[in-house]
mmCIF file of C-alpha atoms and ligand atoms in Angstrom:
data_model
loop_
_atom_site.group_PDB
_atom_site.id
_atom_site.type_symbol
_atom_site.label_atom_id
_atom_site.label_comp_id
_atom_site.label_asym_id
_atom_site.label_seq_id
_atom_site.Cartn_x
_atom_site.Cartn_y
_atom_site.Cartn_z
ATOM 1 C CA UNK A 1 40.828 152.466 189.955
ATOM 2 C CA UNK A 2 40.466 155.611 187.785
ATOM 3 C CA UNK A 3 39.462 157.631 190.901
ATOM 4 C CA UNK A 4 42.593 156.407 192.680
ATOM 5 C CA UNK A 5 44.603 157.297 189.553
ATOM 6 C CA UNK A 6 43.105 160.793 189.564
ATOM 7 C CA UNK A 7 44.011 161.275 193.238
ATOM 8 C CA UNK A 8 47.526 159.903 192.736
ATOM 9 C CA UNK A 9 48.161 162.170 189.750
ATOM 10 C CA UNK A 10 46.569 165.188 191.468
ATOM 11 C CA UNK A 11 49.026 164.649 194.309
ATOM 12 C CA UNK A 12 51.990 164.454 191.922
ATOM 13 C CA UNK A 13 50.987 167.545 189.958
ATOM 14 C CA UNK A 14 50.392 169.450 193.223
ATOM 15 C CA UNK A 15 53.543 168.612 195.138
ATOM 16 C CA UNK A 16 56.110 166.539 193.203
ATOM 17 C CA UNK A 17 59.082 168.779 192.415
ATOM 18 C CA UNK A 18 59.543 167.086 189.020
ATOM 19 C CA UNK A 19 56.238 168.624 187.891
ATOM 20 C CA UNK A 20 56.877 172.117 189.246
ATOM 21 C CA UNK A 21 58.414 173.514 186.104
ATOM 22 C CA UNK A 22 56.487 174.181 182.936
ATOM 23 C CA UNK A 23 58.649 172.040 180.616
ATOM 24 C CA UNK A 24 58.529 171.706 176.840
ATOM 25 C CA UNK A 25 57.340 169.217 174.217
ATOM 26 C CA UNK A 26 58.733 165.700 174.037
ATOM 27 C CA UNK A 27 61.801 165.461 171.770
ATOM 28 C CA UNK A 28 60.119 162.746 169.649
ATOM 29 C CA UNK A 29 57.309 165.186 168.806
ATOM 30 C CA UNK A 30 59.799 167.884 167.830
ATOM 31 C CA UNK A 31 61.821 165.371 165.773
ATOM 32 C CA UNK A 32 58.689 164.561 163.767
ATOM 33 C CA UNK A 33 57.423 168.134 163.410
ATOM 34 C CA UNK A 34 58.133 167.898 159.685
ATOM 35 C CA UNK A 35 55.106 165.581 159.284
ATOM 36 C CA UNK A 36 52.709 167.723 161.333
ATOM 37 C CA UNK A 37 49.918 169.706 159.686
ATOM 38 C CA UNK A 38 49.719 173.430 160.454
ATOM 39 C CA UNK A 39 45.952 173.528 160.749
ATOM 40 C CA UNK A 40 43.144 171.276 161.910
ATOM 41 C CA UNK A 41 42.137 169.629 165.167
ATOM 42 C CA UNK A 42 44.358 167.549 167.426
ATOM 43 C CA UNK A 43 43.746 165.363 170.457
ATOM 44 C CA UNK A 44 46.326 165.014 173.238
ATOM 45 C CA UNK A 45 45.521 161.851 175.185
ATOM 46 C CA UNK A 46 46.481 162.015 178.898
ATOM 47 C CA UNK A 47 48.017 165.412 178.202
ATOM 48 C CA UNK A 48 49.397 166.078 181.701
ATOM 49 C CA UNK A 49 50.539 169.711 181.766
ATOM 50 C CA UNK A 50 49.743 170.195 178.073
ATOM 51 C CA UNK A 51 53.256 170.973 176.811
ATOM 52 C CA UNK A 52 52.890 168.830 173.688
ATOM 53 C CA UNK A 53 49.537 170.433 172.907
ATOM 54 C CA UNK A 54 51.129 173.871 173.286
ATOM 55 C CA UNK A 55 53.706 172.957 170.638
ATOM 56 C CA UNK A 56 50.929 172.103 168.161
ATOM 57 C CA UNK A 57 48.883 175.186 169.069
ATOM 58 C CA UNK A 58 51.944 177.321 168.275
ATOM 59 C CA UNK A 59 52.056 175.596 164.899
ATOM 60 C CA UNK A 60 48.438 176.535 164.135
ATOM 61 C CA UNK A 61 46.361 173.568 165.301
ATOM 62 C CA UNK A 62 43.386 173.633 167.637
ATOM 63 C CA UNK A 63 43.979 171.164 170.434
ATOM 64 C CA UNK A 64 41.770 169.183 172.804
ATOM 65 C CA UNK A 65 43.665 167.771 175.777
ATOM 66 C CA UNK A 66 42.156 165.105 178.012
ATOM 67 C CA UNK A 67 43.369 164.047 181.439
ATOM 68 C CA UNK A 68 41.841 162.494 184.537
ATOM 69 C CA UNK A 69 43.742 164.776 186.911
ATOM 70 C CA UNK A 70 41.845 167.955 187.736
ATOM 71 C CA UNK A 71 45.081 169.569 188.903
ATOM 72 C CA UNK A 72 46.773 168.802 185.567
ATOM 73 C CA UNK A 73 43.792 170.130 183.614
ATOM 74 C CA UNK A 74 43.708 173.376 185.621
ATOM 75 C CA UNK A 75 47.468 173.890 185.307
ATOM 76 C CA UNK A 76 47.452 173.084 181.574
ATOM 77 C CA UNK A 77 44.590 175.501 180.911
ATOM 78 C CA UNK A 78 46.253 178.262 182.982
ATOM 79 C CA UNK A 79 49.543 177.847 181.125
ATOM 80 C CA UNK A 80 47.987 177.402 177.659
ATOM 81 C CA UNK A 81 44.649 179.289 177.512
ATOM 82 C CA UNK A 82 43.948 178.257 173.906
ATOM 83 C CA UNK A 83 43.986 174.568 174.832
ATOM 84 C CA UNK A 84 40.534 172.961 175.108
ATOM 85 C CA UNK A 85 41.331 171.133 178.334
ATOM 86 C CA UNK A 86 38.942 168.392 179.454
ATOM 87 C CA UNK A 87 38.951 166.430 182.681
ATOM 88 C CA UNK A 88 37.757 162.955 181.765
ATOM 89 C CA UNK A 89 38.470 159.276 182.330
ATOM 90 C CA UNK A 90 39.882 157.814 179.119
ATOM 91 C CA UNK A 91 38.646 154.351 180.050
ATOM 92 C CA UNK A 92 35.140 155.735 179.417
ATOM 93 C CA UNK A 93 35.841 158.261 176.699
ATOM 94 C CA UNK A 94 34.101 158.435 173.331
ATOM 95 C CA UNK A 95 36.267 159.101 170.294
ATOM 96 C CA UNK A 96 34.267 160.304 167.275
ATOM 97 C CA UNK A 97 35.062 158.773 163.872
ATOM 98 C CA UNK A 98 37.284 160.642 161.370
ATOM 99 C CA UNK A 99 37.569 163.751 163.534
ATOM 100 C CA UNK A 100 41.244 164.413 164.323
ATOM 101 C CA UNK A 101 44.171 165.508 162.184
ATOM 102 C CA UNK A 102 46.658 164.544 164.904
ATOM 103 C CA UNK A 103 46.452 162.275 167.933
ATOM 104 C CA UNK A 104 49.215 162.479 170.542
ATOM 105 C CA UNK A 105 49.703 159.766 173.135
ATOM 106 C CA UNK A 106 52.749 160.286 175.328
ATOM 107 C CA UNK A 107 53.454 158.037 178.314
ATOM 108 C CA UNK A 108 49.983 156.595 178.733
ATOM 109 C CA UNK A 109 49.146 153.015 177.770
ATOM 110 C CA UNK A 110 45.563 151.924 177.195
ATOM 111 C CA UNK A 111 45.587 149.369 174.422
ATOM 112 C CA UNK A 112 41.832 149.367 173.788
ATOM 113 C CA UNK A 113 42.184 152.958 172.553
ATOM 114 C CA UNK A 114 44.472 151.911 169.707
ATOM 115 C CA UNK A 115 41.841 150.728 167.174
ATOM 116 C CA UNK A 116 39.756 153.761 168.138
ATOM 117 C CA UNK A 117 42.666 156.065 167.331
ATOM 118 C CA UNK A 118 42.726 154.646 163.802
ATOM 119 C CA UNK A 119 38.989 155.158 163.396
ATOM 120 C CA UNK A 120 39.114 158.643 164.890
ATOM 121 C CA UNK A 121 41.854 159.982 162.620
ATOM 122 C CA UNK A 122 40.885 161.743 159.430
ATOM 123 C CA UNK A 123 42.436 160.344 156.244
ATOM 124 C CA UNK A 124 45.987 161.752 156.206
ATOM 125 C CA UNK A 125 45.897 162.223 160.010
ATOM 126 C CA UNK A 126 48.938 161.506 162.180
ATOM 127 C CA UNK A 127 49.323 159.355 165.273
ATOM 128 C CA UNK A 128 52.331 160.055 167.479
ATOM 129 C CA UNK A 129 52.658 157.586 170.314
ATOM 130 C CA UNK A 130 55.569 157.112 172.699
ATOM 131 C CA UNK A 131 55.617 155.223 175.970
ATOM 132 C CA UNK A 132 57.702 153.010 178.227
ATOM 133 C CA UNK A 133 58.948 149.538 177.390
ATOM 134 C CA UNK A 134 58.798 146.723 179.910
ATOM 135 C CA UNK A 135 62.598 146.972 180.337
ATOM 136 C CA UNK A 136 61.955 149.902 182.714
ATOM 137 C CA UNK A 137 61.190 147.252 185.345
ATOM 138 C CA UNK A 138 64.936 146.684 185.712
ATOM 139 C CA UNK A 139 64.972 150.101 187.407
ATOM 140 C CA UNK A 140 61.318 150.401 188.481
ATOM 141 C CA UNK A 141 59.988 146.930 189.395
ATOM 142 C CA UNK A 142 57.028 148.681 191.066
ATOM 143 C CA UNK A 143 55.452 149.608 187.702
ATOM 144 C CA UNK A 144 52.649 147.216 186.735
ATOM 145 C CA UNK A 145 53.762 145.425 183.511
ATOM 146 C CA UNK A 146 50.268 145.738 182.002
ATOM 147 C CA UNK A 147 51.036 149.452 181.528
ATOM 148 C CA UNK A 148 54.306 148.761 179.707
ATOM 149 C CA UNK A 149 54.989 147.831 176.084
ATOM 150 C CA UNK A 150 56.614 144.558 175.106
ATOM 151 C CA UNK A 151 59.580 144.836 172.708
ATOM 152 C CA UNK A 152 58.244 145.013 169.142
ATOM 153 C CA UNK A 153 54.640 145.382 170.292
ATOM 154 C CA UNK A 154 54.111 148.950 169.104
ATOM 155 C CA UNK A 155 55.828 148.207 165.765
ATOM 156 C CA UNK A 156 53.041 145.760 164.871
ATOM 157 C CA UNK A 157 50.116 147.475 166.560
ATOM 158 C CA UNK A 158 48.883 149.689 163.710
ATOM 159 C CA UNK A 159 48.911 147.660 160.475
ATOM 160 C CA UNK A 160 46.337 150.015 158.925
ATOM 161 C CA UNK A 161 48.591 153.067 159.335
ATOM 162 C CA UNK A 162 51.665 153.959 157.316
ATOM 163 C CA UNK A 163 54.698 154.057 159.604
ATOM 164 C CA UNK A 164 56.790 157.205 159.122
ATOM 165 C CA UNK A 165 59.138 156.838 162.103
ATOM 166 C CA UNK A 166 59.627 153.972 164.527
ATOM 167 C CA UNK A 167 62.252 153.416 167.153
ATOM 168 C CA UNK A 168 62.870 151.547 170.355
ATOM 169 C CA UNK A 169 65.638 152.132 172.856
ATOM 170 C CA UNK A 170 66.857 154.165 175.783
ATOM 171 C CA UNK A 171 66.333 157.882 175.570
ATOM 172 C CA UNK A 172 66.695 160.791 177.952
ATOM 173 C CA UNK A 173 63.498 161.659 179.821
ATOM 174 C CA UNK A 174 62.338 165.166 180.702
ATOM 175 C CA UNK A 175 64.035 164.908 184.094
ATOM 176 C CA UNK A 176 67.401 163.792 182.731
ATOM 177 C CA UNK A 177 67.060 160.057 183.437
ATOM 178 C CA UNK A 178 67.432 157.634 180.520
ATOM 179 C CA UNK A 179 64.446 155.321 180.078
ATOM 180 C CA UNK A 180 63.480 152.591 177.593
ATOM 181 C CA UNK A 181 60.769 153.711 175.190
ATOM 182 C CA UNK A 182 59.076 152.755 171.940
ATOM 183 C CA UNK A 183 58.118 155.654 169.675
ATOM 184 C CA UNK A 184 55.837 155.669 166.641
ATOM 185 C CA UNK A 185 54.825 158.347 164.173
ATOM 186 C CA UNK A 186 52.318 156.959 161.658
ATOM 187 C CA UNK A 187 49.832 158.293 159.121
ATOM 188 C CA UNK A 188 46.330 157.138 158.188
ATOM 189 C CA UNK A 189 46.218 156.607 154.406
HETATM 190 C C1 SAM B 201 53.006 159.755 182.758
HETATM 191 S S1 SAM B 201 51.770 161.007 182.683
HETATM 192 C C2 SAM B 201 51.963 161.565 181.016
HETATM 193 C C3 SAM B 201 51.536 162.980 180.830
HETATM 194 C C4 SAM B 201 51.904 163.580 179.473
HETATM 195 N N1 SAM B 201 51.274 162.875 178.359
HETATM 196 C C5 SAM B 201 53.385 163.566 179.304
HETATM 197 O O1 SAM B 201 53.920 162.655 178.633
HETATM 198 O O2 SAM B 201 54.052 164.432 179.884
HETATM 199 C C6 SAM B 201 50.276 160.040 182.582
HETATM 200 C C7 SAM B 201 49.013 160.898 182.574
HETATM 201 O O3 SAM B 201 47.890 160.040 182.405
HETATM 202 C C8 SAM B 201 46.815 160.582 183.146
HETATM 203 N N2 SAM B 201 45.838 159.498 183.368
HETATM 204 C C9 SAM B 201 46.011 158.361 184.091
HETATM 205 N N3 SAM B 201 44.912 157.596 184.022
HETATM 206 C C10 SAM B 201 44.020 158.263 183.236
HETATM 207 C C11 SAM B 201 42.686 157.989 182.792
HETATM 208 N N4 SAM B 201 42.041 156.862 183.134
HETATM 209 N N5 SAM B 201 42.077 158.890 181.994
HETATM 210 C C12 SAM B 201 42.699 160.053 181.642
HETATM 211 N N6 SAM B 201 43.953 160.356 182.032
HETATM 212 C C13 SAM B 201 44.620 159.475 182.809
HETATM 213 C C14 SAM B 201 47.481 161.105 184.418
HETATM 214 O O4 SAM B 201 46.703 162.056 185.108
HETATM 215 C C15 SAM B 201 48.782 161.695 183.853
HETATM 216 O O5 SAM B 201 48.641 163.049 183.536
#
């Protein structure tokens, strides 16, 4: 399955017009910039083209971005040379304990990573996670529900972190289409 995912995403990043342009950081990241540190090490999980990482690099962080798509990794590295861009399968990825000051997870859902995020954050570290709610199936019934959040699920998923911002609802995506998302910014005590 991960190899098929890599091929599918390589194809999208090579030829889908929606991924042609460079783009910018997700609005939820910008909205929560106030909480971000200006130094330290961050991890961008399933970073795609690395635009969220670039935002943190500009703010002074060192960033590691991980993605299974070789095309995404090459494009991200070309656009953002300071990014430590790694092609790897997150279903087999080791996260070291107490290593990261920020973990970003935008539009990628792998629930078994969640407890590892908590362990891998340094005390005071931030988790920023935003992804699709199951309501997207009204418009996109083709998306497998296992990769979609249930309403309220993210709100209760990190009891060991201090929630700074949480919201659920429809918001404008990068390509101008509204989509239902849950968004969390939380800090490790
Ligand atoms: C919807 S995109 C999100 C990209 C980026 N975070 C963003 O929000 O713009 C999902 C990303 O997950 C990556 N991906 C899918 N399965 C993966 C896996 N098993 N390991 C690492 N990356 C994976 C894809 O290559 C793709 O870049």
